[in-house]
C-alpha cells in the first residue's frame, strides 16, 4: 500500500488563502484586502507592498523561485511569463529576493503576439495584467520548480479587455447589482452581493503516450483525423460508471492530490460513456474561481497523464463514432449570506421570488439563445452540437414535469393552484404551489436543464474555457432582472404587477421550454415551427456576438464595448480558420507521407503474390480481387487528396475574416471528410502490419 493521504491536511496547502493571509498579514492590511475582495475597494500601494512581501516570503518557504501573472488571453489557453524574485546584485555580489506591491498588482507582458482582433495596433503593444484578488494566488510545483501564480486580468493600454477574465468579472458585477435589486423587492435588506456559482464537470480521454506519439493527427490537432471504427464501440455501455482500471486509478489519485494542494475541490470521478473516457467534477465555486480552477484542472490532467505514460485528450471529438467530450456548466446565483436564488424555497415569498427568477431566466435564454449557442462554439464542438450526438444545436430549456405544470397553470388560468405531487400553498400573493424537489426525472438530452436548484448548461466544449458561457449567462440574466425590476419598482400594485409579469414572461417565452427528447429528429422540426434558431456551426454562430441586441445589452451592462465584441468575432473567425487549416494540412501530410506510401507498398506485395500464386498454378482470384479493390480506393484517396490540397491553398490565400472562415467550414471541411472516407475503408482491408499507425481499437481499448 502507498502511504496514507490526509486530504484535510494537504487541501489548499499551496494556496495563499484566507487562513494564510489572516496569519501572516498585519490586521489592518488584512482588513483592507478583505474590503477589496468583498466590496471592490481600491488597494493602496502601501498595502499592496506589505501583501506582496508576505506573499513572497510564504512562496519562498514553499520553494518558489519565480512568480508569474497567470492570465487568460483569447488563445483559449492560459499564459504566463515568469520572473524570478532576485533583485540586482549588491556590492558584495549577492542578491536579495524581492517582490513589490507594484509587481503584485500590475504586470506588463509584451502583448503584441496575443490575439487582439485589431483592438491594439502592433506598435502599441502594451498590455497590462492586473491582479484579480478575488481568486487566490497559489504555488505550482512542476519541472520548472515552484512558481507563485497570481491570477490576473489582461487589458490593453486603453483599458479594452484582451482576455476572458475581464468581461467575466464585469458580468459578475452586473448580475450581482441586478439580483440585489430583485431580492430587495421581496424584502431582502441584508444581502450585500450576489455571486454566480459555477460547477463545471470536465470530460476527457486518456490514451497511451507511445501510441499517441505515432499519430500526427493527435500530435498536431488533438483529435484523430482518420480511423476506422473498431469492432466494439460503446454500445454495451460497459465503460460508463464501470470499475476504474488500476492504471487510470493511479492517475486519478495523483490528479486529485495535486488539485487539492492548490485548493481545487476535486470531488467526483468516474468512467464516461466512451471507452477511455472519464470525468472529473469539482464542488462549485464563485464563477471566476471556477474558471481559474477549471484551467488548473485541464492543465493538471495533461501534466499528470504525461507522468503516467499517457496523454490526456481534451478535444471535443477525439474519435469519430464514439461519444465526444463536453463540460457541463452548472450555474446558480448565491447571495453572500448563502441563499440560492434558484432554490424553489420553502416559504411562500421565496416561492414567488423563485417563479420570477425562473421566468426571467426563460426570457433571457429565449431572447439570447443565439448568444448562448455562440458561447459554446469552438472548432471541436462543431462535431458534437447538432452533429451525430447531443446536445442538439438548438437551445431549449428543460424544466421537468412539475415546473412545467406550474407554468402551464399560470399561462392558462393566470393562477397556479396546485403542484404535481405537492400540496396547495398560500403565497400571500396569489395561490401558487409549493415546489417539492425531485418530483421529476432527469433529462440528459437538454442543452439547458433545471436540476433542482441550478441550471446545467450542457453545450460547452471540453477544451473550451467556461468563461465565455458564464459571461453570457450572467449578462443575459442581469438584463432580464433589470427589466423586471424597472417594471416592479414603479408598480402601484406590486402584487398584481408581479403576478402579471410572471404570467407574461411565462406565456411569451414558453416556446423555449422543451421536456422531450432533444436528440430526436422530430424536435428539429418542432423547433422550426416554434421559431427557435438552429445554428449548426461555429462560423454561423459568431455573428450573434455583434447583433444590435447583443451590442446594446453588453454595452448597457458594461461587459463589452462594441469594439471589443467586434474584435472577439474577428479573433474567433481567425481561430477557426487556423484550426481547420492545421487539420487539413495534417491530413494532407498523413495521406501523402504515410497512408499512400504504405498502401502502395502493400499493393506491390499483393501484386507479387498474385504472380507467385499464379506461377505455382493456383487460383489467385481472391488476391487479385483485393488488389483491385485496394487500388481503386487508393485512386480515390489520391483524387481526394489533390482536391483537399487545392481547396486548402485557396483558403489560405484568402484574407482573414468571416469569408475565409466560412470557406474553411463549407468547402475545406467536406473535402477533409472526402479524403477520410477512402482511407478509413482501406484501413479495414489492408494488413494491420502494413498500416502505419495505431488504430482506434489500439488507442481506446488498450490504455
Ligand atoms: P450530476 O449533474 O452529474 O448529477 P451534480 O448535480 O451532483 O452532478 O453536480 C454537478 C456539478 O454541479 C458539481 O460540480 C456540483 O458542485 C455543481 N453544483 C451543485 N449545486 C450547484 C449550485 N447550486 N450551483 C452551481 N453548481 C452546483
Ligand atoms: Mg451533470
XYZ file of C-alpha atoms and ligand atoms in Angstrom:
731
model
C 0.000 0.000 0.000
C 1.096 3.507 -0.690
C 1.377 5.993 2.138
C -1.881 7.290 3.548
C -3.107 10.586 2.262
C -4.579 13.109 4.663
C -6.802 15.163 2.403
C -7.816 17.638 5.072
C -4.160 18.315 5.765
C -2.984 18.813 2.208
C -6.042 20.666 0.929
C -5.082 24.191 -0.011
C -1.546 23.859 1.356
C -0.143 25.685 -1.690
C -2.748 28.445 -1.705
C -2.324 31.938 -0.297
C -5.821 31.676 1.108
C -7.756 33.480 3.774
C -6.224 31.455 6.580
C -2.678 32.226 5.457
C -3.491 35.895 4.960
C -5.017 36.142 8.386
C -1.988 34.531 9.951
C 0.615 36.486 8.059
C -0.737 39.917 7.300
C -0.895 42.758 9.839
C -4.504 43.167 10.987
C -5.031 46.465 9.206
C -3.605 45.197 5.922
C -5.711 42.067 6.134
C -8.813 44.168 6.712
C -8.031 46.421 3.747
C -7.509 43.446 1.485
C -10.759 41.840 2.618
C -12.544 45.076 1.795
C -11.046 44.978 -1.674
C -12.026 41.363 -2.160
C -15.526 41.702 -0.825
C -16.515 45.193 -1.814
C -14.167 46.004 -4.669
C -12.447 48.848 -2.773
C -9.204 50.005 -4.344
C -5.988 48.729 -2.813
C -3.361 51.317 -1.848
C 0.206 50.760 -2.965
C 1.487 50.678 0.615
C -0.971 47.923 1.472
C -0.052 46.064 -1.698
C 3.646 46.316 -0.753
C 3.021 44.587 2.549
C 0.896 41.877 0.932
C 3.481 41.312 -1.799
C 6.267 40.959 0.744
C 4.346 38.408 2.801
C 3.222 36.542 -0.272
C 6.818 36.299 -1.443
C 8.083 35.093 1.946
C 5.349 32.472 2.031
C 6.037 31.359 -1.552
C 9.779 31.107 -0.913
C 9.079 28.861 2.065
C 7.217 26.653 -0.413
C 10.320 26.606 -2.591
C 9.220 29.214 -5.134
C 11.945 30.924 -7.130
C 9.696 32.739 -9.615
C 6.378 34.488 -9.776
C 4.047 34.850 -12.701
C 0.948 36.790 -13.575
C -1.266 33.976 -14.763
C -3.778 35.215 -17.336
C -6.252 34.054 -19.933
C -5.725 35.680 -23.324
C -8.017 34.920 -26.246
C -5.953 31.958 -27.352
C -8.208 29.716 -25.263
C -5.387 28.627 -23.006
C -3.686 30.378 -20.122
C -0.488 32.372 -20.483
C 2.308 33.203 -18.125
C 5.688 34.901 -18.103
C 7.992 34.015 -15.278
C 10.155 36.434 -13.328
C 12.440 35.334 -10.563
C 12.373 37.115 -7.234
C 16.014 38.133 -7.474
C 16.946 41.797 -7.440
C 20.047 43.487 -8.857
C 23.241 42.152 -7.266
C 24.518 44.090 -4.269
C 28.083 45.283 -3.830
C 29.085 42.027 -2.194
C 27.878 40.183 -5.319
C 24.889 38.615 -3.573
C 21.254 39.152 -4.429
C 18.150 39.782 -2.378
C 14.770 38.275 -3.091
C 12.217 40.983 -3.659
C 8.638 41.404 -4.797
C 6.901 44.769 -4.645
C 3.276 45.755 -4.411
C 3.540 47.178 -7.890
C 4.763 43.871 -9.234
C 1.902 42.123 -7.492
C -0.857 44.406 -8.693
C 0.271 45.087 -12.219
C 2.335 43.323 -14.843
C 3.227 44.341 -18.342
C 3.862 41.408 -20.631
C 4.688 42.224 -24.246
C 1.218 41.809 -25.629
C 1.968 42.105 -29.322
C 1.708 38.402 -30.069
C -1.619 37.767 -28.378
C -4.779 37.945 -30.443
C -6.476 41.298 -30.110
C -8.707 41.330 -33.177
C -7.497 44.734 -34.217
C -8.035 46.328 -30.806
C -4.393 47.045 -30.348
C -2.051 48.156 -33.092
C 1.192 46.207 -33.062
C 3.226 49.346 -32.490
C 1.161 49.943 -29.371
C 1.832 46.556 -27.888
C 1.263 47.485 -24.301
C -0.935 45.126 -22.376
C -1.380 45.062 -18.648
C -2.147 42.231 -16.307
C -3.969 43.220 -13.138
C -4.285 41.090 -10.016
C -7.744 39.532 -9.556
C -7.518 39.390 -5.777
C -10.860 37.569 -5.582
C -9.115 34.464 -6.936
C -6.317 33.415 -4.577
C -2.656 33.148 -5.571
C -1.042 29.719 -5.364
C 2.293 27.991 -5.728
C 2.554 25.485 -8.524
C 5.127 22.697 -8.420
C 6.322 21.216 -11.681
C 9.505 20.551 -13.645
C 10.258 24.288 -13.522
C 10.413 24.073 -9.735
C 7.922 26.072 -7.722
C 6.222 29.166 -9.116
C 3.996 31.691 -7.393
C 0.983 32.078 -9.720
C -1.067 35.241 -9.431
C -4.440 35.096 -11.202
C -4.809 38.241 -13.285
C -6.953 40.033 -15.816
C -5.372 41.235 -19.065
C -6.211 44.610 -20.623
C -4.812 46.895 -23.281
C -3.176 50.271 -22.659
C -6.539 51.910 -23.267
C -8.446 49.557 -20.996
C -10.012 47.186 -23.507
C -10.304 43.604 -22.390
C -7.828 41.314 -24.124
C -8.794 38.260 -22.142
C -11.592 36.061 -20.846
C -11.325 37.191 -17.252
C -12.077 40.889 -17.528
C -15.532 40.514 -19.113
C -16.282 37.719 -16.682
C -15.602 39.961 -13.706
C -17.642 42.733 -15.299
C -20.558 40.361 -15.911
C -20.404 39.157 -12.322
C -20.770 42.726 -11.132
C -23.696 43.260 -13.476
C -25.633 40.213 -12.352
C -24.884 40.978 -8.716
C -26.269 44.511 -8.956
C -29.457 43.434 -10.743
C -30.001 40.425 -8.464
C -29.776 42.696 -5.442
C -32.417 44.959 -6.947
C -34.636 41.949 -7.439
C -34.326 40.469 -3.969
C -34.821 43.870 -2.354
C -38.279 43.842 -3.920
C -39.032 40.775 -1.870
C -37.883 42.285 1.380
C -34.266 41.187 1.480
C -32.340 44.082 3.013
C -29.300 42.212 4.280
C -27.512 40.562 1.366
C -24.676 42.706 0.009
C -23.650 40.758 -3.023
C -24.922 38.016 -5.311
C -22.374 35.755 -6.973
C -22.839 33.263 -9.783
C -21.831 29.824 -8.520
C -20.353 27.537 -11.128
C -19.516 23.842 -11.080
C -18.050 22.534 -14.353
C -17.942 18.784 -14.991
C -14.863 18.061 -17.088
C -14.794 15.147 -19.534
C -11.554 13.851 -21.064
C -9.929 10.872 -22.758
C -6.716 9.102 -21.816
C -4.567 7.279 -24.351
C -1.190 5.626 -24.176
C 1.586 8.155 -24.795
C 3.670 5.858 -27.005
C 0.687 5.270 -29.299
C -0.241 8.946 -29.259
C 3.245 9.785 -30.500
C 2.704 7.615 -33.557
C -0.260 9.696 -34.675
C 0.486 13.036 -36.300
C -3.195 13.964 -36.088
C -3.256 13.659 -32.310
C 0.046 15.491 -32.007
C -0.917 18.452 -34.190
C -4.672 18.730 -33.696
C -5.621 16.837 -30.544
C -8.039 14.619 -32.438
C -7.884 11.741 -34.881
C -8.471 12.810 -38.473
C -8.543 9.256 -39.803
C -9.537 5.976 -38.227
C -11.969 3.156 -38.815
C -14.295 2.085 -36.017
C -13.132 -0.974 -34.097
C -15.493 -3.977 -33.912
C -16.552 -2.779 -30.485
C -17.521 0.760 -29.584
C -19.565 1.986 -26.646
C -22.726 0.019 -27.490
C -22.533 -2.246 -24.462
C -22.392 0.697 -22.055
C -19.933 -1.346 -20.088
C -17.495 1.514 -19.612
C -19.922 4.103 -18.213
C -19.516 4.178 -14.434
C -17.558 0.917 -14.779
C -14.783 -0.127 -12.444
C -11.851 2.200 -12.913
C -8.792 0.327 -14.144
C -5.671 0.421 -11.975
C -3.582 2.474 -14.376
C -6.321 5.095 -14.551
C -6.994 4.944 -10.813
C -3.321 5.684 -10.122
C -3.537 8.654 -12.444
C -6.714 9.966 -10.805
C -5.143 9.678 -7.368
C -2.233 11.888 -8.387
C -4.509 14.362 -10.147
C -6.661 14.726 -7.049
C -3.670 15.189 -4.799
C -2.201 17.932 -6.982
C -5.548 19.672 -7.315
C -6.325 19.539 -3.628
C -2.957 21.120 -2.820
C -3.776 24.133 -4.971
C -7.237 24.371 -3.468
C -9.304 22.816 -6.248
C -12.152 20.826 -4.727
C -11.855 17.742 -6.967
C -14.873 15.756 -5.864
C -16.346 13.295 -8.343
C -14.567 10.991 -10.777
C -15.879 8.238 -12.956
C -15.608 6.487 -16.291
C -17.670 8.128 -19.006
C -19.684 6.672 -21.877
C -16.905 6.060 -24.396
C -14.052 3.644 -23.818
C -11.032 5.570 -22.430
C -13.284 8.491 -21.483
C -13.515 9.830 -17.945
C -14.919 12.739 -15.967
C -13.830 14.918 -13.081
C -16.093 17.386 -11.281
C -15.179 19.829 -8.523
C -17.523 21.305 -5.952
C -18.944 24.522 -7.327
C -17.280 27.872 -6.582
C -17.664 31.582 -7.441
C -17.646 31.913 -11.217
C -14.183 33.487 -11.579
C -12.596 30.998 -9.195
C -14.376 28.172 -11.019
C -12.948 29.406 -14.324
C -9.411 29.553 -12.904
C -9.818 26.171 -11.290
C -11.118 24.619 -14.474
C -7.958 25.787 -16.244
C -5.940 24.233 -13.435
C -7.901 21.003 -13.799
C -7.202 20.842 -17.531
C -3.505 21.594 -17.072
C -3.150 19.126 -14.233
C -4.870 16.355 -16.196
C -2.390 16.868 -19.018
C 0.667 17.117 -16.833
C -0.099 14.129 -14.654
C -1.059 11.996 -17.679
C 2.447 12.516 -19.088
C 3.975 11.321 -15.839
C 1.897 8.162 -16.116
C 2.951 7.438 -19.692
C -0.379 8.626 -21.060
C -1.754 11.606 -22.921
C -4.897 13.399 -21.891
C -7.122 14.421 -24.804
C -9.338 17.398 -24.041
C -10.621 17.756 -27.604
C -14.423 17.688 -28.017
C -14.286 14.867 -30.532
C -11.027 12.948 -30.429
C -12.611 9.887 -32.069
C -15.400 9.782 -34.631
C -18.083 7.230 -33.877
C -17.844 7.303 -30.097
C -19.047 9.859 -27.579
C -17.299 13.225 -27.584
C -16.384 15.299 -24.540
C -18.175 18.273 -23.083
C -18.192 20.308 -19.955
C -21.493 20.666 -18.136
C -21.588 24.162 -16.713
C -23.749 24.118 -13.573
C -24.809 27.633 -12.711
C -26.804 29.320 -9.957
C -26.886 32.619 -8.092
C -25.934 32.802 -4.429
C -26.133 35.724 -2.009
C -23.201 36.498 0.272
C -25.320 35.167 3.134
C -25.791 31.855 1.409
C -29.210 32.000 -0.233
C -29.536 30.401 -3.652
C -31.885 32.379 -5.888
C -32.543 29.254 -7.927
C -33.754 27.293 -4.966
C -37.534 26.980 -5.172
C -37.508 27.520 -1.422
C -39.764 26.538 1.407
C -41.692 29.685 2.137
C -44.246 31.499 0.002
C -42.298 34.657 -0.665
C -39.237 32.662 -1.708
C -41.515 30.637 -3.875
C -42.908 33.551 -5.808
C -39.498 35.184 -5.986
C -38.276 31.917 -7.461
C -41.004 31.962 -10.095
C -39.967 35.450 -11.085
C -36.301 34.421 -11.257
C -37.232 31.365 -13.280
C -39.390 33.184 -15.804
C -36.750 35.907 -16.138
C -34.219 33.213 -16.995
C -36.609 31.697 -19.552
C -36.946 35.111 -21.107
C -33.178 35.654 -21.095
C -32.455 32.283 -22.684
C -35.177 32.690 -25.285
C -34.138 36.187 -26.287
C -30.446 35.365 -26.393
C -30.427 31.736 -27.472
C -28.069 32.702 -30.291
C -25.550 34.192 -27.854
C -25.618 31.187 -25.588
C -25.125 28.940 -28.582
C -22.205 31.097 -29.695
C -20.623 30.929 -26.262
C -20.283 27.173 -26.648
C -18.921 27.312 -30.181
C -15.418 26.200 -30.917
C -13.997 24.226 -33.833
C -14.087 20.954 -31.915
C -17.638 21.429 -30.700
C -18.898 21.545 -34.299
C -18.564 17.756 -34.224
C -20.877 17.490 -31.244
C -23.556 20.172 -31.330
C -26.126 19.325 -33.895
C -23.952 16.633 -35.402
C -24.258 12.946 -34.606
C -24.519 13.475 -30.921
C -26.058 15.635 -28.319
C -26.849 18.099 -27.090
C -28.521 19.494 -30.188
C -27.506 22.888 -31.525
C -30.975 24.184 -30.689
C -31.207 25.930 -27.347
C -34.150 24.844 -25.221
C -34.829 24.674 -21.508
C -35.764 21.553 -19.582
C -37.852 22.306 -16.511
C -39.239 18.948 -15.560
C -42.874 17.974 -15.289
C -43.614 19.749 -12.070
C -42.357 23.188 -13.004
C -43.773 22.883 -16.476
C -47.133 22.117 -14.956
C -46.932 25.190 -12.737
C -46.147 27.349 -15.743
C -48.970 25.843 -17.754
C -51.430 26.686 -14.998
C -50.098 30.224 -14.835
C -50.468 30.640 -18.556
C -53.890 29.064 -18.960
C -55.707 30.333 -15.884
C -53.478 33.106 -14.653
C -53.060 31.269 -11.387
C -51.343 28.129 -10.275
C -53.323 26.385 -7.609
C -51.610 23.075 -7.250
C -48.394 21.331 -7.987
C -47.872 17.783 -9.037
C -47.288 15.555 -6.040
C -47.427 18.634 -3.849
C -49.936 20.349 -1.641
C -51.727 23.636 -2.087
C -49.982 26.570 -0.582
C -50.942 30.171 0.126
C -48.331 32.533 -1.192
C -49.943 35.660 0.055
C -49.716 36.967 -3.476
C -51.797 34.594 -5.484
C -52.332 30.950 -4.947
C -49.134 29.344 -6.039
C -47.853 25.886 -5.434
C -45.007 24.791 -3.263
C -42.289 23.128 -5.257
C -41.091 19.850 -3.905
C -37.708 18.893 -5.212
C -37.038 15.841 -7.342
C -40.638 15.442 -8.341
C -39.469 14.740 -11.853
C -36.949 12.642 -13.627
C -33.821 13.995 -15.206
C -33.437 14.776 -18.847
C -29.983 14.190 -20.278
C -30.674 15.474 -23.765
C -31.471 19.077 -22.933
C -28.813 21.717 -23.534
C -30.091 23.832 -20.643
C -31.685 21.868 -17.860
C -33.056 22.881 -14.491
C -31.670 20.396 -11.963
C -33.222 21.107 -8.589
C -31.555 24.374 -7.625
C -29.332 25.222 -10.567
C -29.255 25.270 -14.329
C -26.943 22.958 -16.165
C -25.682 24.331 -19.486
C -24.533 21.221 -21.271
C -23.277 22.573 -24.581
C -19.859 23.795 -23.521
C -16.929 22.034 -25.159
C -14.469 20.038 -23.099
C -11.458 22.058 -24.226
C -13.072 25.474 -24.091
C -12.765 27.992 -21.294
C -16.005 28.228 -19.330
C -15.508 31.987 -19.038
C -17.404 32.787 -22.241
C -20.575 30.849 -21.421
C -20.697 32.361 -17.948
C -20.206 35.884 -19.265
C -23.272 35.342 -21.444
C -25.323 33.687 -18.711
C -24.547 36.402 -16.182
C -25.269 39.227 -18.579
C -28.476 37.949 -20.146
C -29.882 37.215 -16.706
C -28.782 40.634 -15.450
C -30.692 42.174 -18.344
C -33.869 40.200 -17.648
C -33.710 41.043 -13.930
C -33.165 44.710 -14.735
C -36.199 44.832 -16.995
C -38.369 43.116 -14.398
C -37.161 45.479 -11.681
C -37.827 48.501 -13.887
C -41.455 47.403 -14.013
C -41.870 46.243 -10.446
C -40.063 49.070 -8.688
C -42.543 51.513 -10.202
C -45.669 49.411 -9.816
C -48.600 50.864 -7.906
C -49.946 47.457 -7.010
C -46.824 45.346 -6.544
C -48.610 42.021 -6.104
C -50.666 42.460 -9.207
C -47.749 43.701 -11.282
C -45.637 40.788 -10.116
C -48.293 38.282 -10.954
C -48.883 39.796 -14.371
C -45.201 39.909 -15.146
C -44.604 36.267 -14.252
C -47.586 35.292 -16.358
C -46.449 37.424 -19.262
C -42.887 36.097 -19.242
C -44.125 32.523 -18.923
C -46.523 32.973 -21.817
C -44.221 34.856 -24.126
C -41.252 32.592 -23.651
C -42.888 29.248 -23.191
C -41.639 28.171 -26.615
C -38.137 27.765 -25.213
C -39.342 25.060 -22.790
C -38.928 21.544 -24.079
C -39.038 18.467 -21.900
C -38.892 15.826 -24.621
C -36.061 14.002 -26.292
C -33.634 16.604 -27.626
C -31.882 14.029 -29.819
C -34.967 13.181 -31.856
C -35.410 14.395 -35.428
C -38.969 15.452 -34.573
C -37.556 18.027 -32.186
C -35.638 19.686 -35.003
C -38.895 20.067 -36.939
C -40.805 21.181 -33.876
C -38.142 23.795 -33.113
C -38.544 25.217 -36.602
C -42.298 25.527 -36.002
C -41.594 27.333 -32.744
C -39.202 29.680 -34.493
C -36.198 28.658 -32.396
C -32.801 29.126 -34.003
C -30.870 26.028 -35.022
C -27.322 27.252 -35.517
C -25.330 24.326 -36.763
C -21.748 25.508 -36.752
C -19.272 27.871 -35.165
C -18.949 30.115 -38.210
C -22.717 30.505 -38.323
C -22.825 31.219 -34.587
C -20.241 34.012 -34.472
C -22.483 36.765 -35.972
C -24.589 36.558 -32.772
C -21.820 38.446 -30.987
C -22.318 41.640 -32.925
C -26.067 41.898 -33.477
C -27.682 45.155 -32.382
C -29.394 43.453 -29.475
C -26.126 41.887 -28.265
C -24.204 45.145 -28.555
C -26.957 47.071 -26.755
C -27.075 44.599 -23.893
C -23.336 44.178 -23.386
C -22.789 47.926 -23.550
C -25.664 48.643 -21.166
C -24.113 46.382 -18.528
C -20.553 47.484 -19.352
C -19.429 43.965 -20.081
C -18.182 44.564 -23.624
C -17.958 47.610 -25.842
C -18.954 47.257 -29.453
C -15.277 47.366 -30.422
C -14.483 44.554 -28.007
C -17.298 42.438 -29.433
C -16.162 43.060 -32.986
C -12.614 42.171 -32.096
C -13.778 38.963 -30.441
C -15.745 37.993 -33.525
C -12.643 38.628 -35.661
C -10.490 36.517 -33.387
C -12.997 33.684 -33.497
C -13.086 33.644 -37.278
C -9.296 33.639 -37.323
C -9.033 30.914 -34.714
C -11.500 28.781 -36.607
C -9.686 29.220 -39.919
C -6.351 28.431 -38.322
C -7.668 25.326 -36.598
C -9.157 23.905 -39.793
C -6.084 24.862 -41.784
C -3.903 22.879 -39.392
C -6.267 19.917 -39.569
C -6.377 19.966 -43.359
C -2.609 20.240 -43.651
C -2.142 17.439 -41.165
C -4.433 15.236 -43.244
C -2.509 16.129 -46.392
C 0.714 15.292 -44.621
C -0.526 11.955 -43.304
C -2.114 10.899 -46.562
C 0.882 11.862 -48.689
C 3.642 10.584 -46.482
C 2.063 7.729 -44.580
C -1.128 6.213 -45.965
C -0.475 6.384 -49.696
C 3.116 5.076 -49.435
C 2.015 2.282 -47.082
C -0.790 1.233 -49.403
C 1.455 1.393 -52.460
C 3.906 -0.897 -50.730
C 1.103 -3.227 -49.804
C -0.307 -3.331 -53.352
C 3.143 -4.235 -54.626
C 3.273 -7.125 -52.184
C -0.189 -8.211 -53.283
C 0.730 -7.943 -56.962
C 3.842 -10.034 -56.369
C 1.697 -12.542 -54.533
C -0.807 -12.748 -57.372
C 2.015 -13.507 -59.803
C 3.631 -16.040 -57.495
C 0.366 -17.852 -56.806
C -0.482 -17.978 -60.496
C 3.025 -19.215 -61.313
C 2.504 -22.000 -58.817
C -0.596 -22.968 -60.793
C -3.092 -21.998 -58.069
C -6.123 -19.725 -58.133
C -5.180 -16.119 -57.277
C -8.697 -14.710 -57.648
C -9.033 -13.539 -54.033
C -5.655 -11.825 -54.047
C -6.421 -10.213 -57.395
C -9.823 -9.026 -56.249
C -8.365 -7.493 -53.126
C -5.657 -5.855 -55.175
C -8.257 -4.314 -57.466
C -10.345 -3.068 -54.558
C -7.374 -1.545 -52.767
C -6.069 0.038 -55.955
C -9.474 1.585 -56.546
C -9.565 3.092 -53.049
C -6.003 4.259 -53.477
C -7.040 6.139 -56.595
C -9.978 7.679 -54.689
C -7.578 8.704 -51.938
C -5.206 10.371 -54.341
C -8.020 12.248 -56.017
C -9.492 13.458 -52.712
C -6.025 14.466 -51.581
C -5.468 16.573 -54.679
C -8.806 18.282 -54.163
C -8.115 18.987 -50.486
C -4.708 20.451 -51.323
C -6.262 22.734 -53.897
C -9.001 23.995 -51.578
C -6.678 24.430 -48.623
C -4.310 26.542 -50.684
C -7.237 28.584 -51.905
C -8.492 29.127 -48.362
C -5.081 30.051 -47.020
C -4.697 32.685 -49.732
C -7.880 34.487 -48.678
C -7.926 37.495 -46.363
C -8.588 36.645 -42.730
C -12.151 37.117 -41.585
C -15.678 35.805 -41.952
C -15.464 34.829 -45.641
C -12.324 32.854 -45.111
C -13.719 31.062 -42.054
C -16.884 30.191 -43.975
C -14.825 28.847 -46.860
C -12.938 26.590 -44.470
C -16.190 25.378 -42.990
C -18.284 24.903 -46.115
C -15.567 23.868 -48.590
C -12.449 22.610 -46.847
C -14.169 20.534 -44.146
C -16.215 18.496 -46.668
C -13.020 17.905 -48.657
C -11.402 16.603 -45.474
C -14.277 14.206 -44.984
C -13.952 13.092 -48.603
C -10.313 12.226 -48.015
C -11.014 10.414 -44.809
C -13.637 8.091 -46.280
C -11.441 6.003 -48.646
C -8.584 5.904 -46.128
C -10.853 4.520 -43.418
C -12.104 1.895 -45.869
C -8.527 0.968 -46.703
C -7.725 0.561 -43.031
C -10.394 -2.129 -42.852
C -8.911 -4.258 -45.647
C -5.174 -3.647 -45.525
C -2.995 -5.948 -43.418
C -2.744 -4.451 -39.913
C 1.027 -4.977 -40.003
C 1.201 -2.729 -43.049
C -0.864 0.097 -41.515
C 1.391 2.955 -40.486
C -0.173 3.876 -37.136
C -2.187 2.564 -34.168
C -5.878 2.017 -34.837
C -8.885 3.282 -32.875
C -9.039 -0.097 -31.175
C -5.396 0.181 -30.106
C -5.961 3.686 -28.808
C -9.193 3.427 -26.849
C -9.223 -0.158 -25.669
C -5.582 -0.606 -24.799
C -4.762 2.204 -22.414
P -24.671 15.472 -11.882
O -25.250 16.612 -12.632
O -23.597 14.765 -12.674
O -25.665 14.562 -11.314
P -24.335 17.079 -9.511
O -25.665 17.609 -9.787
O -24.095 16.470 -8.182
O -23.879 16.051 -10.626
O -23.285 18.233 -9.641
C -22.603 18.549 -10.780
C -21.850 19.827 -10.514
O -22.778 20.845 -10.154
C -20.841 19.773 -9.383
O -19.691 20.464 -9.778
C -21.555 20.494 -8.264
O -20.674 21.076 -7.335
C -22.290 21.545 -9.037
N -23.385 22.161 -8.289
C -24.176 21.624 -7.337
N -25.031 22.546 -6.840
C -24.781 23.710 -7.513
C -25.311 25.024 -7.459
N -26.282 25.358 -6.620
N -24.795 25.936 -8.297
C -23.817 25.638 -9.158
N -23.281 24.429 -9.233
C -23.739 23.464 -8.433
Mg -24.382 16.886 -14.568
